PDB file of C-alpha atoms and ligand atoms in Angstrom:
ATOM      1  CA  UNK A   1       0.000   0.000   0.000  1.00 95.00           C
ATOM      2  CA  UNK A   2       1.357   3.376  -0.711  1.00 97.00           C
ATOM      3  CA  UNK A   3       0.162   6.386   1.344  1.00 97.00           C
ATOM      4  CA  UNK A   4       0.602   9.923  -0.105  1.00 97.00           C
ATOM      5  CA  UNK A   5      -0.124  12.766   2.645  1.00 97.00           C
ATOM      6  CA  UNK A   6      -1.143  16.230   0.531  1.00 98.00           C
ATOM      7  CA  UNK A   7      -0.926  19.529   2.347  1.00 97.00           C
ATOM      8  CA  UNK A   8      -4.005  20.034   1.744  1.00 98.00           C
ATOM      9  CA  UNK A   9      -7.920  18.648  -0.356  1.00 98.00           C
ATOM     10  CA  UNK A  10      -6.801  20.971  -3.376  1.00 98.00           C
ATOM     11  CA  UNK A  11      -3.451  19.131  -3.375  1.00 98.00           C
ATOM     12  CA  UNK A  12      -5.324  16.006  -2.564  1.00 98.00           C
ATOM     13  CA  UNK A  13      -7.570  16.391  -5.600  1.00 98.00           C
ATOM     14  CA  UNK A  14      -4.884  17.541  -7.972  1.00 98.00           C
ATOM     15  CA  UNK A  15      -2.818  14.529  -6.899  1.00 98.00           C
ATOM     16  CA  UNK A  16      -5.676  11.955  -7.399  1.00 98.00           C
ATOM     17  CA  UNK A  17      -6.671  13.668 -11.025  1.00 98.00           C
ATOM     18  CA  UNK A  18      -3.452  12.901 -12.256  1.00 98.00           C
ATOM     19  CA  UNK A  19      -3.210   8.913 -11.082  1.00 98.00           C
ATOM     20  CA  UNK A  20      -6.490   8.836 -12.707  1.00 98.00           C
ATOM     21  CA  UNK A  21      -5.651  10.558 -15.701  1.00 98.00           C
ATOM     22  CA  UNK A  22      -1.656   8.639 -15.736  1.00 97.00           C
ATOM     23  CA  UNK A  23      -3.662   5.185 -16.067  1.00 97.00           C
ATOM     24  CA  UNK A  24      -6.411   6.437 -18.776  1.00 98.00           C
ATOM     25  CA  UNK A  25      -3.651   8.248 -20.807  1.00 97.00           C
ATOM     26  CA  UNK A  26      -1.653   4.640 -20.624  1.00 97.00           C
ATOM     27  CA  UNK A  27      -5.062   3.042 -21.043  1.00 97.00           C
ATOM     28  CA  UNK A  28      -7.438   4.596 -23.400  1.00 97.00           C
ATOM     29  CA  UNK A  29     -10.005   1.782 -23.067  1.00 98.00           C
ATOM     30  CA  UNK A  30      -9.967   1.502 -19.132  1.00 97.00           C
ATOM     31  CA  UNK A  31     -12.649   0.626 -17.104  1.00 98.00           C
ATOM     32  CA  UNK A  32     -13.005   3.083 -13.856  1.00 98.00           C
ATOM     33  CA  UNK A  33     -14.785   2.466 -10.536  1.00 98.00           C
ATOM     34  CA  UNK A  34     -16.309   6.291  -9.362  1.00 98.00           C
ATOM     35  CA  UNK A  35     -17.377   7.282  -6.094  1.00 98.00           C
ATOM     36  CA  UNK A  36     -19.741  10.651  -5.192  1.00 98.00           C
ATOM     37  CA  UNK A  37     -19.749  12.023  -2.216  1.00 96.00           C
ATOM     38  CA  UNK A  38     -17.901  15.765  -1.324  1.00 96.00           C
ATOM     39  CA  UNK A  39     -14.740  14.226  -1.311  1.00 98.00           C
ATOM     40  CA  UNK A  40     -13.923  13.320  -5.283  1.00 98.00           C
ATOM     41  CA  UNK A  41     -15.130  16.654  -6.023  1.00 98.00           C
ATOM     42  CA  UNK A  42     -11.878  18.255  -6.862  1.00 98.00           C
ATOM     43  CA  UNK A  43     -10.562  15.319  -8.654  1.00 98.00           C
ATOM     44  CA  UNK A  44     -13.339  15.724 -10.999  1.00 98.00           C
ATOM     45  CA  UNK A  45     -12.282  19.549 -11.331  1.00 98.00           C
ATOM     46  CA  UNK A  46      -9.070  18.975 -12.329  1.00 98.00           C
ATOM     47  CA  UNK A  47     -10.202  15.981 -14.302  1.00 98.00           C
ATOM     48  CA  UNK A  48     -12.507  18.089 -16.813  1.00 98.00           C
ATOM     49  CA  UNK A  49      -9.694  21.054 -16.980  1.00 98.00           C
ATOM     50  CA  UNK A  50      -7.528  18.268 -18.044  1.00 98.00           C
ATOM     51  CA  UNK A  51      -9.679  16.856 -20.751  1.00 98.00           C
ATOM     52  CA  UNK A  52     -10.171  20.706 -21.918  1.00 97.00           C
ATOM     53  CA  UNK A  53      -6.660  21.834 -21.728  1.00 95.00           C
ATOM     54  CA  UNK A  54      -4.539  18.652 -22.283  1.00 86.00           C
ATOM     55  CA  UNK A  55      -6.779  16.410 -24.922  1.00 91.00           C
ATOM     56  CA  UNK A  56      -7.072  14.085 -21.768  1.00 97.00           C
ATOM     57  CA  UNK A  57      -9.889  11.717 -23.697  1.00 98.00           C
ATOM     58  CA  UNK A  58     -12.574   9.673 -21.720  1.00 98.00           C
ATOM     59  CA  UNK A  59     -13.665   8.631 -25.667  1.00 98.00           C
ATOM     60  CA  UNK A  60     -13.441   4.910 -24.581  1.00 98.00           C
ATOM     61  CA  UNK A  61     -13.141   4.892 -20.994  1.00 98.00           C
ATOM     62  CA  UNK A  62     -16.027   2.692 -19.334  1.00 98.00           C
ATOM     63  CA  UNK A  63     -17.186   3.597 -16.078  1.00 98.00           C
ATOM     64  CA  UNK A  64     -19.410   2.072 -12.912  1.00 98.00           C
ATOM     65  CA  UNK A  65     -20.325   4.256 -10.085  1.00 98.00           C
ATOM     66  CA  UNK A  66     -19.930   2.485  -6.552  1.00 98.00           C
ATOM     67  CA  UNK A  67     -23.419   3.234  -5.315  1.00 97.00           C
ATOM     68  CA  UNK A  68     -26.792   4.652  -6.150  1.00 97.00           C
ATOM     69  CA  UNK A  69     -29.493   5.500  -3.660  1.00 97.00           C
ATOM     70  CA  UNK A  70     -32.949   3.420  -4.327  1.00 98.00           C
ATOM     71  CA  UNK A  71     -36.161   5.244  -4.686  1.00 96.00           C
ATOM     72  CA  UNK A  72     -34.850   8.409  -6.106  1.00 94.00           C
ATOM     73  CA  UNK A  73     -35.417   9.108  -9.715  1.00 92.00           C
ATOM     74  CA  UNK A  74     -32.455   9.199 -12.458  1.00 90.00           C
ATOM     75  CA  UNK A  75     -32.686  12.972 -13.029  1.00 91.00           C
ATOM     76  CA  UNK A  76     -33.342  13.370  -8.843  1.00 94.00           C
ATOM     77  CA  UNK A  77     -30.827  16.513  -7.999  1.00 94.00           C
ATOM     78  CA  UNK A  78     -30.051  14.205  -5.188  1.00 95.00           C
ATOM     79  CA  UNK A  79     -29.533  10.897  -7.187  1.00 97.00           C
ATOM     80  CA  UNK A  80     -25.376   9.800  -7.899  1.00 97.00           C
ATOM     81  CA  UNK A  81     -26.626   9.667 -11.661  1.00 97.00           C
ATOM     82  CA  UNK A  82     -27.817  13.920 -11.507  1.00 97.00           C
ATOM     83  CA  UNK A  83     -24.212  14.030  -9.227  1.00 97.00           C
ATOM     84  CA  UNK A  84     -22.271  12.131 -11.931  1.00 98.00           C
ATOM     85  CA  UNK A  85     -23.780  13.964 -14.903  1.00 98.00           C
ATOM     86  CA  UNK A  86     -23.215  17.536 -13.128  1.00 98.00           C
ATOM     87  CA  UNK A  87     -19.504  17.102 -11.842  1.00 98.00           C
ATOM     88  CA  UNK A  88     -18.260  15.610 -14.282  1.00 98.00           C
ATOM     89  CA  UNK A  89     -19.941  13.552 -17.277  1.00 98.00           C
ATOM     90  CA  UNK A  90     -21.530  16.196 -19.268  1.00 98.00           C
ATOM     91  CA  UNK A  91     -17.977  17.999 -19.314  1.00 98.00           C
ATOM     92  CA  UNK A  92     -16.135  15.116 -20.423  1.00 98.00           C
ATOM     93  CA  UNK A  93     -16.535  13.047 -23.910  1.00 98.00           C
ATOM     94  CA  UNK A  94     -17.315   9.527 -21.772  1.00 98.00           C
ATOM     95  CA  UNK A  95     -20.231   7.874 -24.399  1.00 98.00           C
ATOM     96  CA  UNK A  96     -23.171   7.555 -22.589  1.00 97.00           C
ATOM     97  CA  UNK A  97     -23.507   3.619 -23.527  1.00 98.00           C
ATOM     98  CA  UNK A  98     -20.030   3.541 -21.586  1.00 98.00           C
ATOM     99  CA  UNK A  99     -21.584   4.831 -18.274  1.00 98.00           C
ATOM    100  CA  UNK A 100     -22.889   2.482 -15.635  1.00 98.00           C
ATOM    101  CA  UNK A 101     -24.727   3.508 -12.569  1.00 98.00           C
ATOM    102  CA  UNK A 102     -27.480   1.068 -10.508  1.00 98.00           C
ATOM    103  CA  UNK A 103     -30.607   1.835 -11.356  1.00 97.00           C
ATOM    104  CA  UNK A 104     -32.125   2.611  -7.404  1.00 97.00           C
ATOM    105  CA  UNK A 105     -35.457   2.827  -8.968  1.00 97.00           C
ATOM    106  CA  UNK A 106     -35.424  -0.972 -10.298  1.00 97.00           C
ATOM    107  CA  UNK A 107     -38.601  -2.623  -9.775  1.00 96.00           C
ATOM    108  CA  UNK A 108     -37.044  -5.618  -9.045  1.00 98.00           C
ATOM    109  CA  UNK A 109     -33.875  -4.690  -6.928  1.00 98.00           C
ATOM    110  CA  UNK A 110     -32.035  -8.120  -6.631  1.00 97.00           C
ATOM    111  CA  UNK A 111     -32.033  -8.731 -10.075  1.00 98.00           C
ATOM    112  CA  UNK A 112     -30.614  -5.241 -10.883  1.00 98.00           C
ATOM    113  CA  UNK A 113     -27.383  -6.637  -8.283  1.00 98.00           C
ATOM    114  CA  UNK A 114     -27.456  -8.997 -10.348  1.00 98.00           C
ATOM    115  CA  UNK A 115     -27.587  -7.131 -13.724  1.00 98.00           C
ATOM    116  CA  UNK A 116     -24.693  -5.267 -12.810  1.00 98.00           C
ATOM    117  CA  UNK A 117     -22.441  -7.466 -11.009  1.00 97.00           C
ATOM    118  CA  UNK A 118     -22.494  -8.978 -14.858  1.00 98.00           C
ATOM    119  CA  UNK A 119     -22.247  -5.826 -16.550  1.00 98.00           C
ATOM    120  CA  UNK A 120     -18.847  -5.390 -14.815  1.00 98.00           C
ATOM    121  CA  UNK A 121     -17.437  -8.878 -15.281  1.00 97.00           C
ATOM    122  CA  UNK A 122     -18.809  -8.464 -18.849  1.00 98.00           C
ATOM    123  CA  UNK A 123     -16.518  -5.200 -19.134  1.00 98.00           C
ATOM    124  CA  UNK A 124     -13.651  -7.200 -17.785  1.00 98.00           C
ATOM    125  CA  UNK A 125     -13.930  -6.185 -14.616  1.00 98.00           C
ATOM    126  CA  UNK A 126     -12.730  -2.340 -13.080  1.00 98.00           C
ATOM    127  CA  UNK A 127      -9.206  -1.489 -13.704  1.00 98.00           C
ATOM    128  CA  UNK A 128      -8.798   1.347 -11.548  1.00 98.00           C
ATOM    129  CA  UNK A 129     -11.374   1.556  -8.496  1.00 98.00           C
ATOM    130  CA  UNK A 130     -11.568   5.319  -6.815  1.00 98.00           C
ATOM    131  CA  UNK A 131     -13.271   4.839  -3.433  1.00 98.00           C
ATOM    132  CA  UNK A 132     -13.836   8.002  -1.106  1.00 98.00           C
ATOM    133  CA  UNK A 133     -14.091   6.981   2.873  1.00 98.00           C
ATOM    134  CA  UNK A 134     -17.340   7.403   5.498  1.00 97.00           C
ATOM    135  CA  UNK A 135     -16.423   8.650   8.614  1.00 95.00           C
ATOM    136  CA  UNK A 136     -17.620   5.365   9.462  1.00 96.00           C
ATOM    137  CA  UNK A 137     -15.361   3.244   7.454  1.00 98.00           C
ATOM    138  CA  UNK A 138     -17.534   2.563   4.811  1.00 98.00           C
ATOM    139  CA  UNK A 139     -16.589   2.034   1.076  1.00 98.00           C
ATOM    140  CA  UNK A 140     -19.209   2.582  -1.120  1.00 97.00           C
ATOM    141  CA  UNK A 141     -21.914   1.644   0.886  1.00 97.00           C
ATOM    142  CA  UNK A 142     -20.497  -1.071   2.395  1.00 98.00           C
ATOM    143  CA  UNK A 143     -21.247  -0.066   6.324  1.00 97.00           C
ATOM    144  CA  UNK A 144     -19.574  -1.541   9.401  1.00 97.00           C
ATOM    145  CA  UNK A 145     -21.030  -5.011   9.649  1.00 96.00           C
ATOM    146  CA  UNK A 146     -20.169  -8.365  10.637  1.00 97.00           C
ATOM    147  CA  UNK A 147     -19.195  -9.699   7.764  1.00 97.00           C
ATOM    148  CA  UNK A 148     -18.090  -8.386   4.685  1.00 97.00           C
ATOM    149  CA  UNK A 149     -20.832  -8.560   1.511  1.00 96.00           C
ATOM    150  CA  UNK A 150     -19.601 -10.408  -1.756  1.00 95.00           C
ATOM    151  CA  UNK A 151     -21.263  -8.556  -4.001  1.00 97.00           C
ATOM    152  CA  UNK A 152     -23.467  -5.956  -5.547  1.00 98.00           C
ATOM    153  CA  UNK A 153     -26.344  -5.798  -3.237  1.00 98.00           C
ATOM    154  CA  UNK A 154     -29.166  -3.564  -1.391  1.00 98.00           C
ATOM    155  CA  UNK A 155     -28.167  -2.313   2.225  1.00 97.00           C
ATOM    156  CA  UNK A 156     -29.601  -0.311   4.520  1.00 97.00           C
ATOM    157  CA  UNK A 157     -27.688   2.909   5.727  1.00 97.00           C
ATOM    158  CA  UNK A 158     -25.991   3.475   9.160  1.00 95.00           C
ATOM    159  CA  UNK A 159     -28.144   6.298  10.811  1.00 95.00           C
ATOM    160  CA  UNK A 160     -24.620   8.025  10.777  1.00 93.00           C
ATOM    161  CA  UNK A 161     -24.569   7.838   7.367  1.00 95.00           C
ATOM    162  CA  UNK A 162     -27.679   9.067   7.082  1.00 96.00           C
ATOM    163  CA  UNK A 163     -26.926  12.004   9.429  1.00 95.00           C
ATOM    164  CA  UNK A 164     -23.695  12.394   7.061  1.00 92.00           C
ATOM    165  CA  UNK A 165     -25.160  13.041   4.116  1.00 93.00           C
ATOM    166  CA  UNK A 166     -27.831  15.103   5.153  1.00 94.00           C
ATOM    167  CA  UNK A 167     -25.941  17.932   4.171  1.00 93.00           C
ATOM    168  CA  UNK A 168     -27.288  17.606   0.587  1.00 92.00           C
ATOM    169  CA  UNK A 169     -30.868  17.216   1.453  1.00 94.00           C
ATOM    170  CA  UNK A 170     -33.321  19.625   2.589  1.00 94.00           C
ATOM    171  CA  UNK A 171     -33.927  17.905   5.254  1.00 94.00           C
ATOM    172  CA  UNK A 172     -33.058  14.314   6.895  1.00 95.00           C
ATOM    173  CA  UNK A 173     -35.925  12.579   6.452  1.00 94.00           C
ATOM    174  CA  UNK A 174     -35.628  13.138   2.600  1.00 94.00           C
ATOM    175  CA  UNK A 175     -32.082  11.179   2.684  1.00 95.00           C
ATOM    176  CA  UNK A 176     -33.378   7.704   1.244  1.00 96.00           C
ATOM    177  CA  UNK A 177     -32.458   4.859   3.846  1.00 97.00           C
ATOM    178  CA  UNK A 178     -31.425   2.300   1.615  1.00 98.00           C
ATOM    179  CA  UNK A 179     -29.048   2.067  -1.636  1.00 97.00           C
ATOM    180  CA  UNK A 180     -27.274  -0.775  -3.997  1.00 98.00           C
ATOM    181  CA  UNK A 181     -23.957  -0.771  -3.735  1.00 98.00           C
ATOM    182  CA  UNK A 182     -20.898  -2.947  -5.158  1.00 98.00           C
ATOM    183  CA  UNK A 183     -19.700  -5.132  -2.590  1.00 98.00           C
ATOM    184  CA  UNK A 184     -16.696  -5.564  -0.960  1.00 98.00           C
ATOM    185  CA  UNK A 185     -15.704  -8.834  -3.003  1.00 97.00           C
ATOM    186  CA  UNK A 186     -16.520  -6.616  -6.138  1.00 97.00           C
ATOM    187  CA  UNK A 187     -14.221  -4.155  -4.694  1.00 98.00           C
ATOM    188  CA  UNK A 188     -11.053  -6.244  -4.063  1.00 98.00           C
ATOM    189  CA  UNK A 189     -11.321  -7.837  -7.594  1.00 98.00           C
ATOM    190  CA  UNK A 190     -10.443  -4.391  -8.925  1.00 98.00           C
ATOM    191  CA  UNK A 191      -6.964  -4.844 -10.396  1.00 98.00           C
ATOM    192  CA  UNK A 192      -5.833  -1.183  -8.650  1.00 98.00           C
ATOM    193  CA  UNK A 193      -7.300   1.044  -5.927  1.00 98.00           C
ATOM    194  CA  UNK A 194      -7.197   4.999  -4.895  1.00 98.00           C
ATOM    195  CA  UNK A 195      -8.268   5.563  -1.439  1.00 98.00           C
ATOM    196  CA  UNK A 196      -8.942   9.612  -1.135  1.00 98.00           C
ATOM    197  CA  UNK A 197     -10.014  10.892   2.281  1.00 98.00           C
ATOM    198  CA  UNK A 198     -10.001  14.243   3.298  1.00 98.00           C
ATOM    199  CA  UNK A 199     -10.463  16.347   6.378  1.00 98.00           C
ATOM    200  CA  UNK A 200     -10.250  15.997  10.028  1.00 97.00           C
ATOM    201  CA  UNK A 201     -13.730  14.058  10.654  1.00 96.00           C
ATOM    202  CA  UNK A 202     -11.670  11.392   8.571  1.00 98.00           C
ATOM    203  CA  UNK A 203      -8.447  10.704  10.937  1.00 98.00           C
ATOM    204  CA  UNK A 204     -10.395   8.174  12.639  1.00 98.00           C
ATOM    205  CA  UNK A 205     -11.719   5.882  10.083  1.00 98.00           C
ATOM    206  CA  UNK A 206      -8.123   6.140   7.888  1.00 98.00           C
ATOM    207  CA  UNK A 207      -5.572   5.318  10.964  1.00 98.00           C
ATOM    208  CA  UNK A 208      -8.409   2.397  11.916  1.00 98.00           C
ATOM    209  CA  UNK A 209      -8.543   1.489   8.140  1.00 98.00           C
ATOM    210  CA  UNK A 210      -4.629   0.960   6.911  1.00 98.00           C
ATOM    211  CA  UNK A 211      -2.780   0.412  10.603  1.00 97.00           C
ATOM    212  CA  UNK A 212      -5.752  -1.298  12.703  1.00 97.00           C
ATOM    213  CA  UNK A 213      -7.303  -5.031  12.132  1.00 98.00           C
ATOM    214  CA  UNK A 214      -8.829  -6.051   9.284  1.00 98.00           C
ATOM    215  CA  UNK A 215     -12.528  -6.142  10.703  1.00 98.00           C
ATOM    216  CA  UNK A 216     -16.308  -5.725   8.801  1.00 98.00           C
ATOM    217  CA  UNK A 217     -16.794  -3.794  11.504  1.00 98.00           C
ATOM    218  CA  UNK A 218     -14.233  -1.075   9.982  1.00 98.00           C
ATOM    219  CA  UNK A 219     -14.983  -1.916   5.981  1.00 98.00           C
ATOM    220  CA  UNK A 220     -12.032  -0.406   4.891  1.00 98.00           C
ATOM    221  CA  UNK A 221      -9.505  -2.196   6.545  1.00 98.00           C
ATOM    222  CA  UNK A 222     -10.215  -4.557   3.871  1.00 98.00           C
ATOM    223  CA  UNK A 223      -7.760  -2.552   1.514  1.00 98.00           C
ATOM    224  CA  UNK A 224      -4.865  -3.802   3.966  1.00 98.00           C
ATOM    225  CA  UNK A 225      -5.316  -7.241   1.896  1.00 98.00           C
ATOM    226  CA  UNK A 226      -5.298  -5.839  -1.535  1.00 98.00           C
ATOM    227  CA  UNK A 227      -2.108  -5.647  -3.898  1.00 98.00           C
ATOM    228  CA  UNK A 228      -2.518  -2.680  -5.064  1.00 98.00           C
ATOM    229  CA  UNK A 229      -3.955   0.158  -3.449  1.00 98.00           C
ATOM    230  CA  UNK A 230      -2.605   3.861  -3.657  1.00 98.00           C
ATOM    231  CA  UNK A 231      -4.196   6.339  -0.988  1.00 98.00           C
ATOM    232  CA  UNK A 232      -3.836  10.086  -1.405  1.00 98.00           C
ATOM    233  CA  UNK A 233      -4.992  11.734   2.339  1.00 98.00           C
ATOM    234  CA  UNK A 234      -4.538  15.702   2.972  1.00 98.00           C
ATOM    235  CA  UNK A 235      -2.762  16.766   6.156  1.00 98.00           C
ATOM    236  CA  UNK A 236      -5.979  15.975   8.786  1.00 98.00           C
ATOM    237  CA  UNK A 237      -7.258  13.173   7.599  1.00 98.00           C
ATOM    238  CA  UNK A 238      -3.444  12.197   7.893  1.00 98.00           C
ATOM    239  CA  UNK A 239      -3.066  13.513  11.340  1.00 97.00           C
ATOM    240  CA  UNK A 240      -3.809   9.935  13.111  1.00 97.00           C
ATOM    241  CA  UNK A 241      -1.690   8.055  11.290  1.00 97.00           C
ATOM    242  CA  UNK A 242       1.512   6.629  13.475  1.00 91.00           C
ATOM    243  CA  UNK A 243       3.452   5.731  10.107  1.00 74.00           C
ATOM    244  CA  UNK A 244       2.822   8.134   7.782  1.00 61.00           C
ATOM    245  CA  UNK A 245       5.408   9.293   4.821  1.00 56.00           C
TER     246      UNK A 245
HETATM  247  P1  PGA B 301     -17.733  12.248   1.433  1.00 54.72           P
HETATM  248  O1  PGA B 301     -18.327  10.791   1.561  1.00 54.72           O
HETATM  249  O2  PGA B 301     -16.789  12.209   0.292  1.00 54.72           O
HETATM  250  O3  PGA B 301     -18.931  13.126   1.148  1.00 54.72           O
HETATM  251  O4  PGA B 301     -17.072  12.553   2.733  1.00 54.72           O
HETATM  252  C1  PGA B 301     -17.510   9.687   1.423  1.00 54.72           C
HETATM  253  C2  PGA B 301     -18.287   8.434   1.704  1.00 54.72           C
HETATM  254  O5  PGA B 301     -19.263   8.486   2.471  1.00 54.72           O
HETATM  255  O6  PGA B 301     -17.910   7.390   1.173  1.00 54.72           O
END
């Protein structure tokens, strides 16, 4: 595992825009793993001034989001697919046949796991997986548990994750309770990880995550066991760390 501390998230995010855009430039037809959340923000940022100013091309890059939360429509403000299209799709030449996000509005759930656990072994499975990191330990939506889930499936949130993302709802009781999410088995099949994290409320969950046990109870800590896994942290979310470069 190699851990990268930035000075700072606009560091963080410039760092992490360049991994991504080392491996598509070496890669033109790479599948990507994508995360939402406040944290990949930046990396998108620099991502789209990268495609406008240095013919970075997402032309044949196939993508699957991490996560989508059920009930909400597609074109939801609130929904990862309105948050995908906004921050970064519609500003990028990805080919809309190349984007996959779970459909949270399925009528039949299980089979849409299903659908899209074979979508991405179909696409050869994900050759570079960006994750972000709950203040919980979560990845994707993977929550503390006690046992860690296989594969794409329908979970039900932690209250603190509820609570968490609250922030882009109105109010709380509009944040949908449950979501489909790629599992953690899904997630350690990707051939290469980036772990971002960013801010103080994060300390916790990263020194737990790469320097405590590997536990379901801490989802991340998962990544100890991967081969290749790159994590880019600014300065706080650094701050617990005992072994930090
Ligand atoms: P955040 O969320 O980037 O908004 O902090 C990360 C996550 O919950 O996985």
């Amino acid at each position: 595992m190699k851990i990268i501390v930035a000075a700072d998230y606009d560091e963080m995010s410039k760092l992490a825009a360049n991994h991504v855009a080392q491996w598509v430039r070496q890669n033109p037809k790479a599948v990507l793993g994508l995360p939402t959340g406040g944290t990949p923000l930046g990396m998108y940022r620099n991502l789209i001034e990268m495609h406008r100013g240095s013919n970075l091309s997402f032309k044949d890059v196939t993508t699957f989001n991490l996560d989508e939360y059920v009930g909400l429509e597609p074109h939801h403000s609130n929904s990862y697919r309105y948050y995908m299209y906004e921050n970064f799709f519609k500003h990028i030449d990805v080919q809309e046949h190349n984007v996959n996000i779970p459909d949270g509005t399925a009528e039949d759930l299980e089979q849409e796991c299903i659908h899209y656990e074979d979508k991405i072994r179909n696409a050869g499975g994900i050759d570079l997986m960006v994750l972000g990191l709950g203040n919980n330990g979560h990845i994707g939506f993977n929550e503390p548990s006690d046992r860690f889930p296989a594969t794409t499936h329908v979970t039900k949130l932690d209250e603190s994750t509820v609570q968490a993302n609250a922030r882009f709802f109105e109010r709380i009781d509009q944040v949908p309770r449950y979501s489909i999410t790629i599992g953690i088995g899904s997630i350690m099949r990707c051939r290469r990880i980036l772990l971002l994290a960013s801010g103080k409320a994060k300390a916790r969950a990263i020194s737990a995550a790469l320097e405590g046990p590997v536990t379901p109870s801490l989802p991340a800590s998962i990544l100890q066991f991967h081969p290749d896994v790159t994590v880019i942290l600014d300065a706080e979310a650094a701050s617990k760390l005992t072994n930090a470069v």
